[in-house]
GROMACS .gro file of N, CA and C in nm:
model
  219
    1UNK      N    1   4.734  -6.791   9.249
    1UNK     CA    2   4.688  -6.937   9.269
    1UNK      C    3   4.531  -6.900   9.255
    2UNK      N    4   4.502  -7.033   9.160
    2UNK     CA    5   4.367  -7.003   9.120
    2UNK      C    6   4.246  -7.115   9.180
    3UNK      N    7   4.318  -7.217   9.205
    3UNK     CA    8   4.235  -7.352   9.271
    3UNK      C    9   4.292  -7.369   9.387
    4UNK      N   10   4.445  -7.424   9.417
    4UNK     CA   11   4.480  -7.499   9.483
    4UNK      C   12   4.616  -7.427   9.524
    5UNK      N   13   4.591  -7.401   9.689
    5UNK     CA   14   4.748  -7.376   9.761
    5UNK      C   15   4.792  -7.496   9.775
    6UNK      N   16   4.958  -7.522   9.715
    6UNK     CA   17   5.035  -7.613   9.773
    6UNK      C   18   5.111  -7.575   9.858
    7UNK      N   19   5.162  -7.628  10.000
    7UNK     CA   20   5.286  -7.587  10.027
    7UNK      C   21   5.338  -7.764  10.119
    8UNK      N   22   5.495  -7.712  10.080
    8UNK     CA   23   5.554  -7.853  10.134
    8UNK      C   24   5.628  -7.807  10.272
    9UNK      N   25   5.616  -7.886  10.349
    9UNK     CA   26   5.681  -7.830  10.490
    9UNK      C   27   5.773  -7.897  10.519
   10UNK      N   28   5.865  -7.997  10.441
   10UNK     CA   29   5.996  -8.066  10.470
   10UNK      C   30   6.081  -7.990  10.521
   11UNK      N   31   6.097  -7.864  10.463
   11UNK     CA   32   6.181  -7.773  10.535
   11UNK      C   33   6.196  -7.717  10.636
   12UNK      N   34   6.065  -7.721  10.733
   12UNK     CA   35   6.059  -7.740  10.872
   12UNK      C   36   6.095  -7.832  10.967
   13UNK      N   37   6.116  -7.772  11.105
   13UNK     CA   38   6.172  -7.864  11.189
   13UNK      C   39   6.034  -7.972  11.221
   14UNK      N   40   6.079  -8.064  11.225
   14UNK     CA   41   5.994  -8.197  11.278
   14UNK      C   42   5.892  -8.173  11.404
   15UNK      N   43   5.775  -8.087  11.370
   15UNK     CA   44   5.695  -8.070  11.489
   15UNK      C   45   5.543  -8.144  11.441
   16UNK      N   46   5.458  -8.200  11.511
   16UNK     CA   47   5.336  -8.254  11.467
   16UNK      C   48   5.217  -8.176  11.525
   17UNK      N   49   5.250  -8.049  11.598
   17UNK     CA   50   5.170  -7.926  11.642
   17UNK      C   51   5.178  -7.828  11.572
   18UNK      N   52   5.133  -7.831  11.452
   18UNK     CA   53   5.149  -7.728  11.353
   18UNK      C   54   5.021  -7.650  11.384
   19UNK      N   55   4.984  -7.542  11.328
   19UNK     CA   56   4.872  -7.469  11.239
   19UNK      C   57   4.943  -7.390  11.135
   20UNK      N   58   4.788  -7.422  11.053
   20UNK     CA   59   4.818  -7.348  10.900
   20UNK      C   60   4.694  -7.233  10.907
   21UNK      N   61   4.718  -7.103  10.897
   21UNK     CA   62   4.636  -6.982  10.884
   21UNK      C   63   4.634  -6.931  10.794
   22UNK      N   64   4.521  -6.882  10.728
   22UNK     CA   65   4.546  -6.797  10.603
   22UNK      C   66   4.434  -6.679  10.649
   23UNK      N   67   4.460  -6.563  10.607
   23UNK     CA   68   4.430  -6.444  10.655
   23UNK      C   69   4.387  -6.333  10.519
   24UNK      N   70   4.294  -6.284  10.505
   24UNK     CA   71   4.277  -6.189  10.379
   24UNK      C   72   4.364  -6.103  10.432
   25UNK      N   73   4.367  -6.008  10.281
   25UNK     CA   74   4.450  -5.871  10.300
   25UNK      C   75   4.401  -5.761  10.433
   26UNK      N   76   4.288  -5.800  10.423
   26UNK     CA   77   4.201  -5.712  10.537
   26UNK      C   78   4.230  -5.773  10.697
   27UNK      N   79   4.297  -5.897  10.702
   27UNK     CA   80   4.349  -5.878  10.835
   27UNK      C   81   4.226  -6.009  10.911
   28UNK      N   82   4.125  -6.063  10.829
   28UNK     CA   83   4.032  -6.151  10.840
   28UNK      C   84   4.099  -6.312  10.846
   29UNK      N   85   4.078  -6.384  10.971
   29UNK     CA   86   4.080  -6.531  10.931
   29UNK      C   87   4.004  -6.590  10.840
   30UNK      N   88   4.066  -6.646  10.764
   30UNK     CA   89   3.961  -6.695  10.613
   30UNK      C   90   3.957  -6.841  10.658
   31UNK      N   91   4.101  -6.893  10.685
   31UNK     CA   92   4.107  -7.058  10.684
   31UNK      C   93   4.226  -7.111  10.806
   32UNK      N   94   4.205  -7.209  10.855
   32UNK     CA   95   4.248  -7.246  10.965
   32UNK      C   96   4.248  -7.406  10.987
   33UNK      N   97   4.370  -7.484  10.979
   33UNK     CA   98   4.357  -7.627  11.020
   33UNK      C   99   4.459  -7.699  11.062
   34UNK      N  100   4.503  -7.766  11.148
   34UNK     CA  101   4.620  -7.833  11.233
   34UNK      C  102   4.649  -7.912  11.107
   35UNK      N  103   4.817  -7.907  11.126
   35UNK     CA  104   4.881  -7.973  11.009
   35UNK      C  105   4.981  -8.046  11.120
   36UNK      N  106   5.122  -8.162  11.032
   36UNK     CA  107   5.224  -8.149  11.109
   36UNK      C  108   5.311  -8.169  10.977
   37UNK      N  109   5.464  -8.148  11.009
   37UNK     CA  110   5.578  -8.175  10.904
   37UNK      C  111   5.563  -8.294  10.794
   38UNK      N  112   5.514  -8.391  10.827
   38UNK     CA  113   5.538  -8.522  10.720
   38UNK      C  114   5.436  -8.457  10.644
   39UNK      N  115   5.357  -8.352  10.641
   39UNK     CA  116   5.275  -8.376  10.515
   39UNK      C  117   5.290  -8.259  10.422
   40UNK      N  118   5.216  -8.278  10.294
   40UNK     CA  119   5.245  -8.193  10.191
   40UNK      C  120   5.100  -8.150  10.172
   41UNK      N  121   5.085  -7.999  10.245
   41UNK     CA  122   4.942  -7.943  10.252
   41UNK      C  123   4.895  -7.884  10.125
   42UNK      N  124   4.760  -7.905  10.082
   42UNK     CA  125   4.699  -7.891   9.958
   42UNK      C  126   4.569  -7.810  10.028
   43UNK      N  127   4.534  -7.695   9.964
   43UNK     CA  128   4.431  -7.606  10.017
   43UNK      C  129   4.353  -7.579   9.897
   44UNK      N  130   4.210  -7.606   9.913
   44UNK     CA  131   4.111  -7.568   9.780
   44UNK      C  132   4.096  -7.382   9.803
   45UNK      N  133   4.136  -7.333   9.716
   45UNK     CA  134   4.101  -7.199   9.746
   45UNK      C  135   3.999  -7.129   9.644
   46UNK      N  136   3.940  -7.204   9.577
   46UNK     CA  137   3.848  -7.192   9.455
   46UNK      C  138   3.701  -7.126   9.537
   47UNK      N  139   3.663  -7.105   9.679
   47UNK     CA  140   3.580  -7.023   9.715
   47UNK      C  141   3.616  -6.889   9.764
   48UNK      N  142   3.750  -6.878   9.795
   48UNK     CA  143   3.825  -6.741   9.810
   48UNK      C  144   3.808  -6.635   9.715
   49UNK      N  145   3.754  -6.520   9.768
   49UNK     CA  146   3.752  -6.397   9.642
   49UNK      C  147   3.876  -6.384   9.608
   50UNK      N  148   3.856  -6.324   9.457
   50UNK     CA  149   4.019  -6.263   9.451
   50UNK      C  150   4.093  -6.189   9.513
   51UNK      N  151   4.233  -6.160   9.550
   51UNK     CA  152   4.285  -6.056   9.619
   51UNK      C  153   4.409  -6.145   9.682
   52UNK      N  154   4.451  -6.046   9.755
   52UNK     CA  155   4.571  -6.093   9.842
   52UNK      C  156   4.549  -6.162   9.967
   53UNK      N  157   4.599  -6.264  10.015
   53UNK     CA  158   4.611  -6.356  10.118
   53UNK      C  159   4.736  -6.360  10.181
   54UNK      N  160   4.745  -6.379  10.325
   54UNK     CA  161   4.879  -6.414  10.364
   54UNK      C  162   4.851  -6.552  10.452
   55UNK      N  163   4.951  -6.592  10.466
   55UNK     CA  164   4.927  -6.773  10.474
   55UNK      C  165   5.045  -6.779  10.613
   56UNK      N  166   5.032  -6.831  10.724
   56UNK     CA  167   5.121  -6.821  10.844
   56UNK      C  168   5.123  -7.007  10.859
   57UNK      N  169   5.245  -7.033  10.914
   57UNK     CA  170   5.241  -7.150  10.971
   57UNK      C  171   5.309  -7.126  11.118
   58UNK      N  172   5.231  -7.201  11.251
   58UNK     CA  173   5.239  -7.174  11.378
   58UNK      C  174   5.278  -7.288  11.428
   59UNK      N  175   5.365  -7.250  11.503
   59UNK     CA  176   5.383  -7.374  11.653
   59UNK      C  177   5.403  -7.333  11.779
   60UNK      N  178   5.289  -7.353  11.862
   60UNK     CA  179   5.245  -7.321  11.991
   60UNK      C  180   5.248  -7.181  11.970
   61UNK      N  181   5.156  -7.114  11.913
   61UNK     CA  182   5.145  -6.961  11.875
   61UNK      C  183   5.237  -6.896  11.840
   62UNK      N  184   5.392  -6.927  11.816
   62UNK     CA  185   5.500  -6.875  11.775
   62UNK      C  186   5.529  -6.904  11.577
   63UNK      N  187   5.516  -6.787  11.512
   63UNK     CA  188   5.525  -6.815  11.347
   63UNK      C  189   5.665  -6.900  11.312
   64UNK      N  190   5.658  -6.987  11.229
   64UNK     CA  191   5.744  -7.047  11.167
   64UNK      C  192   5.795  -7.055  11.064
   65UNK      N  193   5.684  -6.962  10.949
   65UNK     CA  194   5.672  -6.893  10.822
   65UNK      C  195   5.573  -6.856  10.778
   66UNK      N  196   5.577  -6.771  10.687
   66UNK     CA  197   5.479  -6.657  10.663
   66UNK      C  198   5.529  -6.643  10.511
   67UNK      N  199   5.406  -6.610  10.426
   67UNK     CA  200   5.406  -6.570  10.272
   67UNK      C  201   5.275  -6.561  10.226
   68UNK      N  202   5.305  -6.479  10.131
   68UNK     CA  203   5.189  -6.406  10.090
   68UNK      C  204   5.137  -6.508   9.932
   69UNK      N  205   5.006  -6.486   9.912
   69UNK     CA  206   4.984  -6.551   9.751
   69UNK      C  207   4.885  -6.449   9.702
   70UNK      N  208   4.854  -6.459   9.558
   70UNK     CA  209   4.722  -6.386   9.509
   70UNK      C  210   4.657  -6.472   9.446
   71UNK      N  211   4.514  -6.445   9.504
   71UNK     CA  212   4.425  -6.556   9.425
   71UNK      C  213   4.367  -6.490   9.301
   72UNK      N  214   4.347  -6.511   9.212
   72UNK     CA  215   4.268  -6.478   9.077
   72UNK      C  216   4.178  -6.600   9.022
   73UNK      N  217   4.106  -6.552   8.969
   73UNK     CA  218   3.947  -6.625   8.923
   73UNK      C  219   4.014  -6.717   8.790
   0.00000   0.00000   0.00000
């Protein structure tokens, strides 16, 4: 990923109380945002430093989805 991380939430159960969290490879929370399943989420990652990041989608503190991405320059 160079500039934007795009996440399509259509495959998740309908829920309006979701949280998107992105962590650095060191485990530091670098981004957090409330979302809902009828959104196509776009996150601007231009300010993130190069490296591996872990993305989670949570519902009431329970993990629904998890993925990794690599930020490139």
